mmCIF file of C-alpha atoms in Angstrom:
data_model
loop_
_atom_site.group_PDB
_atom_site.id
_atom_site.type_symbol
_atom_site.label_atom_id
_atom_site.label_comp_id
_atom_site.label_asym_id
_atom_site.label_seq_id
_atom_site.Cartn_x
_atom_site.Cartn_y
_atom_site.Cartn_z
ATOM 1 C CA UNK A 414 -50.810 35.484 39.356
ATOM 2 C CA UNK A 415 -50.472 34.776 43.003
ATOM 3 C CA UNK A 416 -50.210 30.981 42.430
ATOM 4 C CA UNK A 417 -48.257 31.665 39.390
ATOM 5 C CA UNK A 418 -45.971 33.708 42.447
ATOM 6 C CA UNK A 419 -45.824 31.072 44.735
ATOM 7 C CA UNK A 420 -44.112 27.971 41.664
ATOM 8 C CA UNK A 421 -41.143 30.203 42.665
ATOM 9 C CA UNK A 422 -41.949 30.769 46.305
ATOM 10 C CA UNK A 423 -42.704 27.056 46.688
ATOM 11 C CA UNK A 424 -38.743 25.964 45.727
ATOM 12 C CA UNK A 425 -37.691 28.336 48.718
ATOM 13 C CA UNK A 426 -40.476 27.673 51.565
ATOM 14 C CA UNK A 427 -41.956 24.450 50.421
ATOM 15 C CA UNK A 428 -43.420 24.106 54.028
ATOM 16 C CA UNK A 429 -45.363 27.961 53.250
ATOM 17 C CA UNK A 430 -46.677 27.325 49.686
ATOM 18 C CA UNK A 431 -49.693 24.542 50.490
ATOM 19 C CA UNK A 432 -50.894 27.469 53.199
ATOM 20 C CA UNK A 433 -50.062 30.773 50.970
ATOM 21 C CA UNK A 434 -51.948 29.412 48.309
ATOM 22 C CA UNK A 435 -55.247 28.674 50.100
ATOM 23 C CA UNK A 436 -56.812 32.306 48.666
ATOM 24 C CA UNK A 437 -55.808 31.572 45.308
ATOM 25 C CA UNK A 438 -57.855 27.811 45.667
ATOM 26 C CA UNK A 439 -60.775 29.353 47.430
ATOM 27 C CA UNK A 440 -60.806 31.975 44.535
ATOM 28 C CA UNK A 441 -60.515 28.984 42.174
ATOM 29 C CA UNK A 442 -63.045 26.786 43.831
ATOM 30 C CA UNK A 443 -65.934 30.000 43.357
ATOM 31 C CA UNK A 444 -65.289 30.730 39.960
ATOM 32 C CA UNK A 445 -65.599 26.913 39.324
ATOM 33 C CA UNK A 446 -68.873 27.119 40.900
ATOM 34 C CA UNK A 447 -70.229 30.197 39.739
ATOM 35 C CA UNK A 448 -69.741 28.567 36.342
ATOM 36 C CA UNK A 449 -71.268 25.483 37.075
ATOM 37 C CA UNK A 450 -74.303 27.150 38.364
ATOM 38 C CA UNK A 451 -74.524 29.553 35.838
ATOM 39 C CA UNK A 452 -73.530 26.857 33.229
ATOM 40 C CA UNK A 453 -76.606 24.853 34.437
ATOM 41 C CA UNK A 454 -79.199 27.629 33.305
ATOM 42 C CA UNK A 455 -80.430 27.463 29.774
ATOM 43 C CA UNK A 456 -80.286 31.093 29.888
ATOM 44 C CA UNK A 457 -76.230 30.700 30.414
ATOM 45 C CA UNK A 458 -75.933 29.687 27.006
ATOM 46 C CA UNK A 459 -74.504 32.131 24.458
ATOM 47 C CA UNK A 460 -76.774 31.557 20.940
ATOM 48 C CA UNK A 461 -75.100 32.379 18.101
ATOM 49 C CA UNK A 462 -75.010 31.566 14.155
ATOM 50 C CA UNK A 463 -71.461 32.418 13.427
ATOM 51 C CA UNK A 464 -70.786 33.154 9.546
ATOM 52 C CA UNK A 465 -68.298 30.751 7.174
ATOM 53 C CA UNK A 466 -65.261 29.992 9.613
ATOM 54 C CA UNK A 467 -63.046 31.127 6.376
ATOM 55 C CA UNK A 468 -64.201 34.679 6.294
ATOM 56 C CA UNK A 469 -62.745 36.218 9.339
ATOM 57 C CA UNK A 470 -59.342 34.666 9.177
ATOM 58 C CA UNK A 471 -58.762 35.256 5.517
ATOM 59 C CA UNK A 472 -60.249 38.809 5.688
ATOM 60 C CA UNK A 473 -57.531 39.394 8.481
ATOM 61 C CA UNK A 474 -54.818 37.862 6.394
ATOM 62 C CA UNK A 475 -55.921 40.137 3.289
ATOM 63 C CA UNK A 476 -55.795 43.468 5.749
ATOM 64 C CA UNK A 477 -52.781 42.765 7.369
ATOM 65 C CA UNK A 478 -50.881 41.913 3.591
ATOM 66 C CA UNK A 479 -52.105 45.243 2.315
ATOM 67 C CA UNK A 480 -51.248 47.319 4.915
ATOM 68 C CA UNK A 481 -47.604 45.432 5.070
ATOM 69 C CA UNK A 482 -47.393 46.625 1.118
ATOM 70 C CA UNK A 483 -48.414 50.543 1.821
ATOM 71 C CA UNK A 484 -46.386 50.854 5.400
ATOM 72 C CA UNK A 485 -43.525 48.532 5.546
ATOM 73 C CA UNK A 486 -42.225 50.496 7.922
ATOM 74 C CA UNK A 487 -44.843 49.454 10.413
ATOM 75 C CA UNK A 488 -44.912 45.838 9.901
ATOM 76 C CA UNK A 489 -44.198 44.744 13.269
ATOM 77 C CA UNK A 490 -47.381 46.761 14.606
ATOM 78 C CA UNK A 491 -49.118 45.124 11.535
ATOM 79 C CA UNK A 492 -48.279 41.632 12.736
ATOM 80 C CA UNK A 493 -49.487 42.423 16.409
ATOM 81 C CA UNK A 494 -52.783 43.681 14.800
ATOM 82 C CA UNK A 495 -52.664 40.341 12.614
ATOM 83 C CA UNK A 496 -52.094 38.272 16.186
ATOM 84 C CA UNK A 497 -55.120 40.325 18.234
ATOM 85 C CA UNK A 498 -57.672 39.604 15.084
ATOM 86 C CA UNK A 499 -56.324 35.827 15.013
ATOM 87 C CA UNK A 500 -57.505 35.844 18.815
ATOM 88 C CA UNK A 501 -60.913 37.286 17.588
ATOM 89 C CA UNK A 502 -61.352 34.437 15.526
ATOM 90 C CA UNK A 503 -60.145 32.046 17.832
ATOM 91 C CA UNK A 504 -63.174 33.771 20.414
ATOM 92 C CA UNK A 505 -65.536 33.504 17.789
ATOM 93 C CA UNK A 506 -64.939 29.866 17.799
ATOM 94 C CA UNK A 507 -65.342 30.165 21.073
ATOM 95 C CA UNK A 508 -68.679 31.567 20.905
ATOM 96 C CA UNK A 509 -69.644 28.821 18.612
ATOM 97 C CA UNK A 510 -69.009 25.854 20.650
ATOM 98 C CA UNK A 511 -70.510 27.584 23.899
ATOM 99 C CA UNK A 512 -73.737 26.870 21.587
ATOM 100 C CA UNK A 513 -74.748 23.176 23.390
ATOM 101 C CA UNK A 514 -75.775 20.772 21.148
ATOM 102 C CA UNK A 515 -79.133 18.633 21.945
ATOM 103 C CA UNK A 516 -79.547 15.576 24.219
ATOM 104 C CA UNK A 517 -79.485 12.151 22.593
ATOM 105 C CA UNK A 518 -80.683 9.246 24.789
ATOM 106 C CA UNK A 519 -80.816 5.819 22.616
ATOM 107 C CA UNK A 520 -82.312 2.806 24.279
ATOM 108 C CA UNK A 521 -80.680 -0.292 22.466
ATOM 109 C CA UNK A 522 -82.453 -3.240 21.571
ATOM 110 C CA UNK A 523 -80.429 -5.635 23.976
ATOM 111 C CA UNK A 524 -83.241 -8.315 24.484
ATOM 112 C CA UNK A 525 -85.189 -8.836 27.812
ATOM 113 C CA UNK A 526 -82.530 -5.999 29.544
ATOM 114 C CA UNK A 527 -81.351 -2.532 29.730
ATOM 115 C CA UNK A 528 -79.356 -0.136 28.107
ATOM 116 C CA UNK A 529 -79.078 3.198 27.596
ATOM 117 C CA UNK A 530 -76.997 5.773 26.184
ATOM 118 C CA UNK A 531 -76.922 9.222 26.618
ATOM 119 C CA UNK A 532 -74.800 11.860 24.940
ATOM 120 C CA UNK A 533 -75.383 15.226 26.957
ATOM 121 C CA UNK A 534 -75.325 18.767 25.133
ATOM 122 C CA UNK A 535 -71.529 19.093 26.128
ATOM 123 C CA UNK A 536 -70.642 16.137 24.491
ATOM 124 C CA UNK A 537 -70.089 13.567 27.913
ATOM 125 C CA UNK A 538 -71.660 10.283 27.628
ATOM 126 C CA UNK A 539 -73.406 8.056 30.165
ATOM 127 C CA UNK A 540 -74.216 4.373 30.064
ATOM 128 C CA UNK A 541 -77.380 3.112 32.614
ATOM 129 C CA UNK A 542 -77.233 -0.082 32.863
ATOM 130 C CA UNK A 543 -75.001 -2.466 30.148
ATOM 131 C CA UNK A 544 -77.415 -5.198 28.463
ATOM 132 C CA UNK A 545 -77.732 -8.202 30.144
ATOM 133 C CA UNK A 546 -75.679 -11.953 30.645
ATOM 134 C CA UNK A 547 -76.042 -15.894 29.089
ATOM 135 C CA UNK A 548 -73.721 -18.592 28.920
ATOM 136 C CA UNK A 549 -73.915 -17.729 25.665
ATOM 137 C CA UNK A 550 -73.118 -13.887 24.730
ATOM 138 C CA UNK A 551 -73.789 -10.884 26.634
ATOM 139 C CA UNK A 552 -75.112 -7.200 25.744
ATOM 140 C CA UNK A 553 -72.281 -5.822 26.023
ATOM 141 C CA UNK A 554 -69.938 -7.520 23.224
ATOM 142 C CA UNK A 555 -72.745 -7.780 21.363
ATOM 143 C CA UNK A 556 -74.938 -4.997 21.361
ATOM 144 C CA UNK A 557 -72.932 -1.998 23.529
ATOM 145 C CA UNK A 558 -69.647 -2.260 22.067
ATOM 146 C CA UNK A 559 -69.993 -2.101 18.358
ATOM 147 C CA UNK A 560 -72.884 0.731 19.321
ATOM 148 C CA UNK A 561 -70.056 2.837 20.532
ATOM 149 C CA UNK A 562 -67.496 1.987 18.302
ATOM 150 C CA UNK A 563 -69.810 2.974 15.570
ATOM 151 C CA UNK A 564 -70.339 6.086 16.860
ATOM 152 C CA UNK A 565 -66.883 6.743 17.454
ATOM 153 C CA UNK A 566 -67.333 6.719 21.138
ATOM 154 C CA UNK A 567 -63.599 6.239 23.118
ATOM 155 C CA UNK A 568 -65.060 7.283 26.623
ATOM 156 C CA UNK A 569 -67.609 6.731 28.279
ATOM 157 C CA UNK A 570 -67.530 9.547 31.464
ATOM 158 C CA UNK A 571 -70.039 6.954 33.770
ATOM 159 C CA UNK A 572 -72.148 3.896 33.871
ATOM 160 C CA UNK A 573 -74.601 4.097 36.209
ATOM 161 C CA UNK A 574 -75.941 0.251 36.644
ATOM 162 C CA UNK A 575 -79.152 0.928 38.682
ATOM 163 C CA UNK A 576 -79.201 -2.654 40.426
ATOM 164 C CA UNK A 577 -76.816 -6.407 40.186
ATOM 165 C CA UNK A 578 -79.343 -8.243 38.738
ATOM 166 C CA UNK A 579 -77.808 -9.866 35.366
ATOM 167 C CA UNK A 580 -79.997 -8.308 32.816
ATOM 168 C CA UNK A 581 -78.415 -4.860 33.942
ATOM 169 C CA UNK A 582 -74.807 -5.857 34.777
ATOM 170 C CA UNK A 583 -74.128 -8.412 32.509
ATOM 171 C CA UNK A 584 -72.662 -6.124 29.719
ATOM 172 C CA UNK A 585 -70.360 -4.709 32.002
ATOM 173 C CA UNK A 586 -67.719 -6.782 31.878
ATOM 174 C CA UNK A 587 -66.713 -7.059 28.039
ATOM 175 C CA UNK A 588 -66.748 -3.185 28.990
ATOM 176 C CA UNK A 589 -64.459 -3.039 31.741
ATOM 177 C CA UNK A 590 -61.949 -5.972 29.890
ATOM 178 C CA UNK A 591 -62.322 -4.186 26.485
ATOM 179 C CA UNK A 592 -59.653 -1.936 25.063
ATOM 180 C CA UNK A 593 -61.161 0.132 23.134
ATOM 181 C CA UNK A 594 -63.540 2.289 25.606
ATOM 182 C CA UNK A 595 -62.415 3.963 28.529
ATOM 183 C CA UNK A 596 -64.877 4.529 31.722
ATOM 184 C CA UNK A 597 -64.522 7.149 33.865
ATOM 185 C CA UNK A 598 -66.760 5.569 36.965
ATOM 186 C CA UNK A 599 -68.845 3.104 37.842
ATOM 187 C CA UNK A 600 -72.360 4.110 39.999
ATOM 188 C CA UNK A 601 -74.141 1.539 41.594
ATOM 189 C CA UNK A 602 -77.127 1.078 44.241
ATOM 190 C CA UNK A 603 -75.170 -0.292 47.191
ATOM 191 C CA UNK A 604 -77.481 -3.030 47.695
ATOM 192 C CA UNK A 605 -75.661 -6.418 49.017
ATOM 193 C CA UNK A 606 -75.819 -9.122 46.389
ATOM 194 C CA UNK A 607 -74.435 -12.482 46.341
ATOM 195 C CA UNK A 608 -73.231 -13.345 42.697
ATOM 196 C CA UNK A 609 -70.285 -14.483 40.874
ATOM 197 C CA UNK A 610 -71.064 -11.803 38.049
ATOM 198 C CA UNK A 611 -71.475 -8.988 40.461
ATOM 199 C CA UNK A 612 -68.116 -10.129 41.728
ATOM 200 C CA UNK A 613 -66.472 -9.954 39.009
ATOM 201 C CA UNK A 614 -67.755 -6.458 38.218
ATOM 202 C CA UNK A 615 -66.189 -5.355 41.056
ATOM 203 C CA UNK A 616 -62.731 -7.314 40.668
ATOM 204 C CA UNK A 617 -62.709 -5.975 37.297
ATOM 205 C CA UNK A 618 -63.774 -2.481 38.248
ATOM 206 C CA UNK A 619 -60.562 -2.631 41.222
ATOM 207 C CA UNK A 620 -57.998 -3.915 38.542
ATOM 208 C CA UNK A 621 -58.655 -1.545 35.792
ATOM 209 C CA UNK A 622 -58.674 1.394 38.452
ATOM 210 C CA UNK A 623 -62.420 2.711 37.728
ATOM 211 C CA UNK A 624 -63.880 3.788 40.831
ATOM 212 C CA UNK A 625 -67.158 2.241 42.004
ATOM 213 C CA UNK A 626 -69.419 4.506 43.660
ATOM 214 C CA UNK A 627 -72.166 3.741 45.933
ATOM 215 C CA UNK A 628 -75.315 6.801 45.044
ATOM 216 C CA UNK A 629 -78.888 6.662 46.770
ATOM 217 C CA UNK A 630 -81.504 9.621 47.078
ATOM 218 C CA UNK A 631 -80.060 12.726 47.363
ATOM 219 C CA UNK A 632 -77.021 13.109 45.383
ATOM 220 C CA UNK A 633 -76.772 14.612 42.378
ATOM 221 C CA UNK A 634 -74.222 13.070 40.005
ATOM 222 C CA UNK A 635 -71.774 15.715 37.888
ATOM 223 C CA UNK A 636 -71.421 14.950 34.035
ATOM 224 C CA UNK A 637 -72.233 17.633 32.371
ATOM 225 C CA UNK A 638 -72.746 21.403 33.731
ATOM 226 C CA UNK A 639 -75.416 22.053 31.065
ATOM 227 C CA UNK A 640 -77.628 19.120 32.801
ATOM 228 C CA UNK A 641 -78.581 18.081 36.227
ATOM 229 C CA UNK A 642 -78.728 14.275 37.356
ATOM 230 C CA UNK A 643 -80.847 14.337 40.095
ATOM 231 C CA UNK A 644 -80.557 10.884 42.139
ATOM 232 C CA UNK A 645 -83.846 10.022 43.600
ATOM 233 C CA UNK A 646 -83.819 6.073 44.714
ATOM 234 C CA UNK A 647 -82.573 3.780 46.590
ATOM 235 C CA UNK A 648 -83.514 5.713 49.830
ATOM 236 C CA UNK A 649 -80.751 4.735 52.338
ATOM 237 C CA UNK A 650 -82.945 5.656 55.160
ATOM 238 C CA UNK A 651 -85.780 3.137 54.147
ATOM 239 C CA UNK A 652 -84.749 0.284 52.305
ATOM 240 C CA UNK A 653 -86.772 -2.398 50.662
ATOM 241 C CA UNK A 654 -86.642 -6.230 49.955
ATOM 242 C CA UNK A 655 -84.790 -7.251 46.859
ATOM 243 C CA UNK A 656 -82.340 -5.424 44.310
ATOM 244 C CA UNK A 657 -85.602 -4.314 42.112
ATOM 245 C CA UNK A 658 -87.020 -2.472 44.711
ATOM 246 C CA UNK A 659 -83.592 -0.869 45.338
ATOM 247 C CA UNK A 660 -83.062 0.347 41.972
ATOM 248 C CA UNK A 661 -80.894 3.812 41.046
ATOM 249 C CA UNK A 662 -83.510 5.877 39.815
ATOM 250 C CA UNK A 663 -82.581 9.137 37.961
ATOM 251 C CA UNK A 664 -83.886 12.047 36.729
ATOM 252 C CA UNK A 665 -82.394 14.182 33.794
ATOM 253 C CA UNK A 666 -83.197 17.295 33.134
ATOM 254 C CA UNK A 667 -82.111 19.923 30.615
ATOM 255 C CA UNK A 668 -83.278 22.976 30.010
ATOM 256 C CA UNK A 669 -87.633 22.802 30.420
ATOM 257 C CA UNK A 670 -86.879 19.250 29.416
ATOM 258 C CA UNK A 671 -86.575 15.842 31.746
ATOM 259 C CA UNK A 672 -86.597 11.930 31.746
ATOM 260 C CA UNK A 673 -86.818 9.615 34.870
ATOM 261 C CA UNK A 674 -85.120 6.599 34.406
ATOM 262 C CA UNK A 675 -86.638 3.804 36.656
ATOM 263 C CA UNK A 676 -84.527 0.733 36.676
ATOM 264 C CA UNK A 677 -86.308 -1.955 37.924
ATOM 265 C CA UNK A 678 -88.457 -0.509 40.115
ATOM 266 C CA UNK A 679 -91.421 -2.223 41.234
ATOM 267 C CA UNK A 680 -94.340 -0.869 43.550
ATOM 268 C CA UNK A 681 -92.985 -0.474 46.732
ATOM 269 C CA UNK A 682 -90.251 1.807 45.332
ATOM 270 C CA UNK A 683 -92.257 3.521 43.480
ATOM 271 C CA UNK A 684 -94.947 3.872 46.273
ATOM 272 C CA UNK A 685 -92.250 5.927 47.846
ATOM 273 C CA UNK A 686 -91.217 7.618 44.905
ATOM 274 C CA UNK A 687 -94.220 9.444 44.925
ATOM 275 C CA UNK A 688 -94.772 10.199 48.516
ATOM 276 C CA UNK A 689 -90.845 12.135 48.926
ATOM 277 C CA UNK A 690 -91.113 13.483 44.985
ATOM 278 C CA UNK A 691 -94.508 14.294 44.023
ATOM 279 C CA UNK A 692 -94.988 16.243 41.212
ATOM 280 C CA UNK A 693 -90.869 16.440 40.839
ATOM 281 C CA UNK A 694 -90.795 13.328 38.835
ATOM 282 C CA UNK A 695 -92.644 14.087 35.839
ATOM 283 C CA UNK A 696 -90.535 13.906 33.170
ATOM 284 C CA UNK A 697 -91.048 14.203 29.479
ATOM 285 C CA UNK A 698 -89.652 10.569 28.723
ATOM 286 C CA UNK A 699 -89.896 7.601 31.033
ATOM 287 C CA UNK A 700 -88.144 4.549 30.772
ATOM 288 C CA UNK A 701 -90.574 2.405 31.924
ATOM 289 C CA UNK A 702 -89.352 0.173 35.098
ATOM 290 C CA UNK A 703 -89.065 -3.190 34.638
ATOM 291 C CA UNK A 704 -89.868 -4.004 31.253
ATOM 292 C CA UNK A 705 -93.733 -3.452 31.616
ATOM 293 C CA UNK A 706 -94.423 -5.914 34.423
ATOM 294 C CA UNK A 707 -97.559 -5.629 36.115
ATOM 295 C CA UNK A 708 -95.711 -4.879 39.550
ATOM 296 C CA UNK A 709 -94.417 -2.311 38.540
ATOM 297 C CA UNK A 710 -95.660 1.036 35.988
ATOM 298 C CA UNK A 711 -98.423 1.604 38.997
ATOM 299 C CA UNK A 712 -101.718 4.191 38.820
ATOM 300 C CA UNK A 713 -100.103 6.293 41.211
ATOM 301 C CA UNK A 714 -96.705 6.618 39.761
ATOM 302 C CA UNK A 715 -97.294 7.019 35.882
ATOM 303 C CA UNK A 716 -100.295 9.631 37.008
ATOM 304 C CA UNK A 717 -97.593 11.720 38.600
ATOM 305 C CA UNK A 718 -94.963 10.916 35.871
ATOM 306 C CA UNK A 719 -97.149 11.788 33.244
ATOM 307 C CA UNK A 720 -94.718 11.039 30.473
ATOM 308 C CA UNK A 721 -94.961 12.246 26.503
ATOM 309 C CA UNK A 722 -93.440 9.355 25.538
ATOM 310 C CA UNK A 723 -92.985 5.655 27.673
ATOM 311 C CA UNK A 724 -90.155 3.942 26.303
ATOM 312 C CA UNK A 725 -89.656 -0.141 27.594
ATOM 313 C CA UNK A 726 -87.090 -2.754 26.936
ATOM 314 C CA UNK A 727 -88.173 -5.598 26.758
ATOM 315 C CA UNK A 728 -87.127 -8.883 24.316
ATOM 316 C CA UNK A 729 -90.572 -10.418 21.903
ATOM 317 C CA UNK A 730 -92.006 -13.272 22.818
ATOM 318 C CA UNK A 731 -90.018 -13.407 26.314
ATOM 319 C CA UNK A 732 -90.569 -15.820 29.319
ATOM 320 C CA UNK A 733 -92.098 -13.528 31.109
ATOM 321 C CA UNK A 734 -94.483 -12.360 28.783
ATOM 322 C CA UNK A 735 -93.465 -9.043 29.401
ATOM 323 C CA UNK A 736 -95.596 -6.158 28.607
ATOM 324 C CA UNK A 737 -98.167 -7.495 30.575
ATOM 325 C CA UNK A 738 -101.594 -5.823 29.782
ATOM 326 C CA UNK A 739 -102.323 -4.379 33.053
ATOM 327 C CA UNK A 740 -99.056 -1.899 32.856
ATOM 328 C CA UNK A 741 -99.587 -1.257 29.312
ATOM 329 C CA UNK A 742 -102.911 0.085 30.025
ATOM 330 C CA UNK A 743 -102.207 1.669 33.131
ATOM 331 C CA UNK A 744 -98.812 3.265 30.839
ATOM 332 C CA UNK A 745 -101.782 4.334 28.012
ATOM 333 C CA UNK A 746 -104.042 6.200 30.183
ATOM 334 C CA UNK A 747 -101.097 8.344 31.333
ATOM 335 C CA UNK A 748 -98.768 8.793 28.572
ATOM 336 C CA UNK A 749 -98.872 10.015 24.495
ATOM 337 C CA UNK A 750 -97.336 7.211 23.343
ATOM 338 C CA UNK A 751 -95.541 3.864 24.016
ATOM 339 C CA UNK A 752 -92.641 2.889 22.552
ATOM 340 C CA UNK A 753 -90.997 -0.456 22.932
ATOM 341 C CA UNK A 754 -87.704 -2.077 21.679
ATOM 342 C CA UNK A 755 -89.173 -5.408 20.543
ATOM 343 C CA UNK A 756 -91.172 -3.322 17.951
ATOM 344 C CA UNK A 757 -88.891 -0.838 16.791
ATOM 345 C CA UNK A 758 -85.426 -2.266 17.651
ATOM 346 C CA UNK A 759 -83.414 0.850 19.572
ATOM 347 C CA UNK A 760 -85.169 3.764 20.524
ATOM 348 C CA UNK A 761 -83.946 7.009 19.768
ATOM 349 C CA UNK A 762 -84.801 10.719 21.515
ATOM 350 C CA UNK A 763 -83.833 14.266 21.575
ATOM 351 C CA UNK A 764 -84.044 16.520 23.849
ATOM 352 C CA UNK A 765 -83.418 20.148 22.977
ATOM 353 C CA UNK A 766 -83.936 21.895 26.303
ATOM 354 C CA UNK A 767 -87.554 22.751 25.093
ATOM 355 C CA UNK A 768 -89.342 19.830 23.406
ATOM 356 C CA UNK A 769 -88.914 16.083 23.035
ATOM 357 C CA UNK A 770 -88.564 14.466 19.546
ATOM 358 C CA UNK A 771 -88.683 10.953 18.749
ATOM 359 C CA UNK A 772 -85.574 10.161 15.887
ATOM 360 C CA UNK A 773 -88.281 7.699 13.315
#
């Protein structure tokens, strides 16, 4: 009311309203919070199983005609009654949406690279990483785009591409040119790479007005109040050699459910991992870093990680004859099962807040 107040005030004093209206902001800015943290507990959620969506409305509809027959007389009080139990329906709709749906991560099949989609209980969607780059096609006019137009996907809230290497980038640009998604903004490791692809990332990125964020340990990145998106690597304090090493790792977790997505991260990285995180990074699904390479997928990470499920790009027969053995055991002693995209083709996964399900 006090802001509602001060559209009038503001025509008079314009010099007053900006400072008048600081309370009502400050009162704005807590209730936003307060729902955001509340929003972010599983036990914020309002369970329901709401009957047939017919029956209230046309039960109010039938009331409202028979009492209009008996007291005619009275029908303007019977249409008020007929507009407060439209409202009831329109808050039991309400109460039905506030039910979140589950988490869907899909890992698509886009050769010897990453990509990954993720559709949060609220409905937001994240990309990591975008399929990767030849002179003759990349993942992301091949693979990513008719993904999301078959799911009827228009937006895509954030890609988060966890380091410029080609494989991870490369898809990004029939994105950004394309017409027919949207992307809110663009996260990326900050690492300094020379490349004409990463280049044009950014160019395109700057032209079509997406901002491109810089995120490293510590932040946590807001898509979705039902979920948290803790971001755990690069460390800017303690950099290492190379873009693999400096990979955007992220953890997901909803409800008693997570998934630590790795990048490319190869032992250093995760050396470190383990030594800030500890027992914070296991996670229910891991997307195994760097396709199953043998620097990477170390004893000491996956024995902390401890995943249910291990899910890896990675392209058959590639040139880097990626799984190699050593990380595929090493992933095996650790985790339930391994999953890989040149088996199965695009992975799928739910999470429901209390369990993880593979979609066979």
């Amino acid at each position: 009311p006090w802001s509602m107040l001060l559209v009038a005030i503001g025509s008079l004093l314009p010099e007053w309203a900006p400072l008048l209206n600081i309370p009502a902001q400050m009162g704005v800015s807590w209730i936003r919070e307060c729902a955001l943290l509340f929003g972010s507990w599983s036990q914020g959620w309002i369970h329901a199983q709401p009957g047939d969506d017919w029956i209230l409305p046309l039960w109010s509809v039938l009331m409202a005609g028979l009492a209009a027959i008996a007291y005619p007389e009275r029908r303007s009080h019977l249409l008020i009654s007929l507009l407060i139990l439209l409202n009831l329906f329109a808050l039991h709709r309400v109460i039905a949406v506030a039910n979140p749906d589950d988490l869907e991560v899909t890992v698509l099949d886009v050769g010897q690279a990453d990509a990954i989609h993720i559709r949060t209980p609220g409905g937001r969607h994240l990309l990591v990483d975008s399929g990767g780059w030849s002179p003759y096609g990349d993942g992301g006019s091949r693979v990513v785009l008719p993904y999301l137009e078959a799911a009827r996907i228009h937006r895509l809230d954030a890609i988060i591409l966890t380091h410029p290497h080609a494989d991870h980038i490369g898809g990004v640009v029939s994105l950004l040119k394309s017409d027919r998604v949207e992307i809110g903004t663009l996260y990326h490791s900050g690492y300094e790479y020379d490349s004409q692809l990463w280049g044009d990332v950014k160019r395109l990125a700057s032209e079509r007005g997406v901002p491109l964020r810089e995120t490293g340990a510590g932040d946590v990145i807001g898509i979705d109040p039902a979920i948290r998106l803790f971001v755990l690597g690069p460390d800017r304090d303690a950099r290492h050699s190379g873009p693999n090493d400096n990979s955007v790792v992220v953890r997901l977790v909803y409800g008693k459910t997570s998934m630590l997505l790795a990048g490319d991260a190869e032992r250093a990285q995760e050396l470190r991992l383990v030594q800030t995180y500890g027992d914070f990074l296991a996670s229910d699904l891991l997307k195994v870093p760097h396709h199953g390479s043998r620097t990477s997928s170390t004893s000491h990470f996956v024995r902390v990680v401890q995943p249910e499920r291990a899910a890896t790009s990675v392209r058959f027969d590639n040139r880097f004859s990626h799984p190699h053995r050593e990380a595929v055991e090493r992933l095996g002693t650790w985790s339930r099962h391994l999953d890989f995209t040149s088996l199965d083709g695009a992975l799928r996964y739910r999470l429901d807040g209390e369990n993880l399900y593979r979609f066979e």
